[in-house]
Short mmCIF file of C-alpha atoms in Angstrom, two decimals:
data_model
loop_
_atom_site.label_atom_id
_atom_site.label_comp_id
_atom_site.label_asym_id
_atom_site.label_seq_id
_atom_site.Cartn_x
_atom_site.Cartn_y
_atom_site.Cartn_z
CA ASP A 22 7.51 11.02 17.10
CA GLY A 23 6.17 7.55 16.46
CA GLY A 24 6.56 6.10 13.03
CA ILE A 25 8.31 3.80 10.62
CA THR A 26 11.80 4.38 9.32
CA GLN A 27 13.40 2.72 6.33
CA SER A 28 17.03 2.95 5.41
CA PRO A 29 18.71 3.66 3.19
CA LYS A 30 16.51 5.84 0.99
CA TYR A 31 18.48 4.89 -2.13
CA LEU A 32 20.48 1.71 -2.57
CA PHE A 33 22.62 0.53 -5.43
CA ARG A 34 23.83 -3.00 -5.80
CA LYS A 35 25.77 -5.00 -8.29
CA GLU A 36 24.27 -8.07 -9.86
CA GLY A 37 24.89 -11.20 -7.80
CA GLN A 38 25.07 -9.39 -4.47
CA ASN A 39 22.70 -9.81 -1.57
CA VAL A 40 21.44 -6.61 0.06
CA THR A 41 19.45 -5.96 3.23
CA LEU A 42 16.84 -3.23 3.60
CA SER A 43 16.12 -1.95 7.08
CA CYS A 44 12.66 -1.32 8.55
CA GLU A 45 12.13 -0.14 12.12
CA GLN A 46 8.94 0.95 13.89
CA ASN A 47 8.34 2.48 17.31
CA LEU A 48 4.56 2.23 17.20
CA ASN A 49 4.47 -0.98 19.27
CA HIS A 50 2.71 -2.70 16.38
CA ASP A 51 2.54 -6.49 16.23
CA ALA A 52 2.22 -6.86 12.45
CA MET A 53 4.72 -5.78 9.80
CA TYR A 54 4.72 -6.04 6.01
CA TRP A 55 7.03 -5.68 3.03
CA TYR A 56 5.72 -4.58 -0.36
CA ARG A 57 7.33 -4.10 -3.73
CA GLN A 58 6.10 -1.28 -5.97
CA ASP A 59 6.76 -1.17 -9.70
CA PRO A 60 5.31 1.43 -12.09
CA GLY A 61 1.79 0.46 -13.12
CA GLN A 62 1.83 -2.65 -10.92
CA GLY A 63 0.56 -1.30 -7.63
CA LEU A 64 1.82 -2.84 -4.41
CA ARG A 65 2.63 -6.53 -4.22
CA LEU A 66 3.12 -8.27 -0.90
CA ILE A 67 6.50 -9.95 -0.38
CA TYR A 68 6.37 -11.12 3.25
CA TYR A 69 4.42 -10.29 6.36
CA SER A 70 4.81 -11.01 10.05
CA GLN A 71 1.96 -11.16 12.52
CA ILE A 72 4.15 -11.53 15.60
CA VAL A 73 7.78 -11.82 16.64
CA ASN A 74 9.59 -14.92 15.37
CA ASP A 75 6.86 -15.65 12.86
CA PHE A 76 6.39 -14.62 9.22
CA GLN A 77 4.52 -15.76 6.12
CA LYS A 78 5.20 -15.54 2.41
CA GLY A 79 3.20 -13.10 0.35
CA ASP A 80 2.50 -13.21 -3.35
CA ILE A 81 6.07 -12.66 -4.59
CA ALA A 82 8.40 -14.10 -1.92
CA GLU A 83 10.81 -15.85 -4.29
CA GLY A 84 14.29 -14.34 -4.10
CA TYR A 85 13.61 -12.57 -0.79
CA SER A 86 14.11 -13.45 2.86
CA VAL A 87 13.10 -11.82 6.16
CA SER A 88 13.56 -12.17 9.89
CA ARG A 89 11.54 -10.92 12.85
CA GLU A 90 13.73 -11.29 15.93
CA LYS A 91 12.47 -8.10 17.54
CA LYS A 92 9.03 -6.54 17.57
CA GLU A 93 10.28 -3.25 16.19
CA SER A 94 12.44 -4.58 13.36
CA PHE A 95 11.63 -6.45 10.15
CA PRO A 96 14.62 -6.43 7.75
CA LEU A 97 14.26 -7.63 4.17
CA THR A 98 17.13 -9.30 2.29
CA VAL A 99 17.05 -9.22 -1.48
CA THR A 100 19.10 -12.19 -2.60
CA SER A 101 20.91 -12.86 -5.85
CA ALA A 102 18.10 -15.27 -6.71
CA GLN A 103 15.75 -12.33 -7.28
CA LYS A 104 15.93 -11.89 -11.06
CA ASN A 105 14.59 -8.36 -11.30
CA PRO A 106 15.19 -6.59 -7.99
CA THR A 107 15.17 -2.98 -9.18
CA ALA A 108 12.06 -1.49 -7.56
CA PHE A 109 10.69 0.72 -4.79
CA TYR A 110 10.31 -1.20 -1.53
CA LEU A 111 7.81 -0.19 1.13
CA CYS A 112 7.59 -1.40 4.71
CA ALA A 113 4.38 -1.07 6.73
CA SER A 114 3.03 -2.00 10.14
CA SER A 115 -0.36 -2.35 11.80
CA ILE A 116 -1.37 -2.64 15.42
CA GLU A 117 -2.27 -6.28 14.90
CA ALA A 118 -2.75 -8.72 12.09
CA GLY A 119 -5.92 -8.43 10.07
CA GLY A 120 -6.27 -6.40 6.91
CA TYR A 121 -9.01 -4.28 8.48
CA ASN A 122 -6.39 -2.54 10.63
CA GLU A 123 -4.87 0.62 9.20
CA GLN A 124 -1.40 0.09 7.84
CA PHE A 125 1.23 2.76 8.45
CA PHE A 126 3.91 3.01 5.79
CA GLY A 127 7.54 4.02 5.84
CA PRO A 128 9.03 6.39 3.22
CA GLY A 129 10.43 3.55 1.12
CA THR A 130 13.80 2.40 -0.24
CA ARG A 131 14.56 2.64 -3.93
CA LEU A 132 16.82 -0.23 -4.96
CA THR A 133 18.70 -0.11 -8.25
CA VAL A 134 20.75 -3.00 -9.59
CA LEU A 135 23.67 -1.85 -11.69
CA ALA B 26 -9.39 -14.92 -3.75
CA GLN B 27 -9.93 -11.20 -3.72
CA SER B 28 -8.89 -8.87 -6.51
CA VAL B 29 -9.14 -5.15 -7.10
CA THR B 30 -9.51 -3.35 -10.41
CA GLN B 31 -8.82 0.33 -10.75
CA LEU B 32 -10.23 1.16 -14.12
CA ASP B 33 -8.14 4.24 -14.87
CA SER B 34 -4.36 4.31 -14.61
CA GLN B 35 -4.20 8.10 -15.08
CA VAL B 36 -6.78 10.83 -14.55
CA PRO B 37 -5.98 14.43 -15.50
CA VAL B 38 -8.41 17.05 -14.20
CA PHE B 39 -8.48 20.82 -13.98
CA GLU B 40 -8.29 22.53 -10.60
CA GLU B 41 -11.67 23.03 -8.91
CA ALA B 42 -13.31 20.42 -11.16
CA PRO B 43 -14.93 17.27 -9.73
CA VAL B 44 -13.22 13.90 -9.98
CA GLU B 45 -14.15 10.25 -9.60
CA LEU B 46 -11.58 7.47 -9.30
CA ARG B 47 -13.13 4.09 -9.94
CA CYS B 48 -12.53 0.89 -7.99
CA ASN B 49 -14.20 -2.49 -8.41
CA TYR B 50 -13.44 -5.58 -6.39
CA SER B 51 -14.22 -9.26 -6.63
CA SER B 52 -14.91 -11.33 -3.56
CA SER B 53 -17.32 -14.04 -2.54
CA VAL B 54 -17.42 -12.89 1.07
CA SER B 55 -17.94 -9.66 2.96
CA VAL B 56 -15.01 -7.30 2.63
CA TYR B 57 -13.36 -4.28 4.13
CA LEU B 58 -12.41 -1.55 1.65
CA PHE B 59 -9.77 1.16 1.74
CA TRP B 60 -8.36 4.06 -0.23
CA TYR B 61 -4.72 4.99 0.32
CA VAL B 62 -2.90 8.00 -1.17
CA GLN B 63 0.77 8.23 -2.11
CA TYR B 64 2.37 11.61 -2.67
CA PRO B 65 5.53 11.69 -4.83
CA ASN B 66 8.48 9.79 -3.36
CA GLN B 67 6.64 8.94 -0.16
CA GLY B 68 4.95 5.97 1.46
CA LEU B 69 1.20 5.48 1.47
CA GLN B 70 -1.28 7.14 3.84
CA LEU B 71 -4.78 5.95 4.66
CA LEU B 72 -7.37 8.25 3.09
CA LEU B 73 -10.60 6.53 4.15
CA LYS B 74 -12.03 3.10 4.84
CA TYR B 75 -15.27 1.16 4.89
CA LEU B 76 -15.62 -1.51 7.57
CA SER B 77 -19.36 -1.55 8.26
CA GLY B 78 -22.32 0.76 8.81
CA SER B 79 -22.98 3.74 6.54
CA THR B 80 -21.99 3.00 2.97
CA LEU B 81 -20.78 6.58 2.45
CA VAL B 82 -17.46 7.35 4.10
CA GLU B 83 -15.60 10.64 4.13
CA SER B 84 -12.05 11.84 4.64
CA ILE B 85 -10.93 15.02 6.38
CA ASN B 86 -9.76 16.63 3.14
CA GLY B 87 -13.04 16.45 1.21
CA PHE B 88 -12.84 13.03 -0.45
CA GLU B 89 -15.68 10.54 -0.09
CA ALA B 90 -16.31 6.99 -1.24
CA GLU B 91 -19.46 4.93 -1.42
CA PHE B 92 -19.60 1.19 -0.92
CA ASN B 93 -21.97 -0.39 -3.42
CA LYS B 94 -22.34 -4.08 -2.70
CA SER B 95 -24.55 -4.88 -5.70
CA GLN B 96 -22.02 -3.35 -8.09
CA THR B 97 -18.99 -4.45 -6.03
CA SER B 98 -17.61 -0.93 -6.26
CA PHE B 99 -15.97 1.60 -3.96
CA HIS B 100 -15.46 4.69 -6.12
CA LEU B 101 -13.64 7.72 -4.71
CA ARG B 102 -14.99 11.19 -5.40
CA LYS B 103 -14.21 14.80 -4.66
CA PRO B 104 -16.44 17.69 -5.79
CA SER B 105 -13.59 20.18 -6.27
CA VAL B 106 -9.92 19.19 -6.51
CA HIS B 107 -6.84 21.21 -5.60
CA ILE B 108 -3.31 21.14 -6.96
CA SER B 109 -2.26 19.50 -3.71
CA ASP B 110 -4.45 16.48 -4.49
CA THR B 111 -1.99 15.44 -7.20
CA ALA B 112 -0.89 11.97 -6.11
CA GLU B 113 -1.37 8.28 -6.77
CA TYR B 114 -4.44 6.68 -5.23
CA PHE B 115 -4.72 3.00 -4.36
CA CYS B 116 -7.86 1.03 -3.64
CA ALA B 117 -7.43 -2.03 -1.40
CA VAL B 118 -9.63 -4.86 -0.13
CA THR B 119 -9.52 -7.59 2.47
CA PRO B 120 -12.06 -10.07 3.75
CA SER B 121 -12.77 -10.41 7.44
CA GLY B 122 -10.02 -12.04 9.44
CA ASN B 123 -6.25 -12.06 9.30
CA THR B 124 -5.84 -11.85 5.54
CA PRO B 125 -3.49 -9.12 4.25
CA LEU B 126 -4.70 -6.30 2.04
CA VAL B 127 -4.86 -6.72 -1.73
CA PHE B 128 -4.07 -3.49 -3.57
CA GLY B 129 -5.18 -2.28 -6.97
CA LYS B 130 -2.62 -1.03 -9.48
CA GLY B 131 -3.26 2.60 -8.63
CA THR B 132 -4.66 5.69 -10.34
CA ARG B 133 -2.43 8.67 -10.88
CA LEU B 134 -4.43 11.86 -10.37
CA SER B 135 -2.91 14.95 -11.97
CA VAL B 136 -4.55 18.28 -11.14
CA ILE B 137 -3.92 20.95 -13.74
CA ALA B 138 -3.91 24.66 -12.88
#
């Protein structure tokens, strides 16, 4: 089945540690996105990539980093510079860039900083 | 810049009653509009979208939304809700071109038996 997978589902990290969230898609989509979801805040865009080896900052990129070395993979690193990293993280993809294209979402990773 | 306002953070409604979830947007250009639904502990799924043409759009599970340009609104409605409609609903907007979606803060719909 085609889709988006995110791993792990739950992630715990100590303060001061970097952690990487995985996002893989087998939909052959060009564009991929990372969102952060907090209660009552909706979805906020962290980074997005329109094509391999290219990515742009979203609204809340500080404290995060990404790479897009392969079309199917778009990992997100939450660095120690992110002051409040506890949140639900969602990865999405669309066939091409352009907000008018339907975005397909993964099941999410819930990150908790201990 | 675009923004989206979902006027109600929570909407409780009895089963088989009608519901309207409100969404207003601000934009100085033509926009595309979307409703996504998120069931508990899952990612989001597209419910319906307005790109052009008829201002009334429908989903396969009985929801509909009407694009009203003069009121800059895209309210979501269903004439009779089911328990299974309990979820969080997000309105989103983007202008033409390669600009990412901007999401509202969401409305949590709770259907009561």
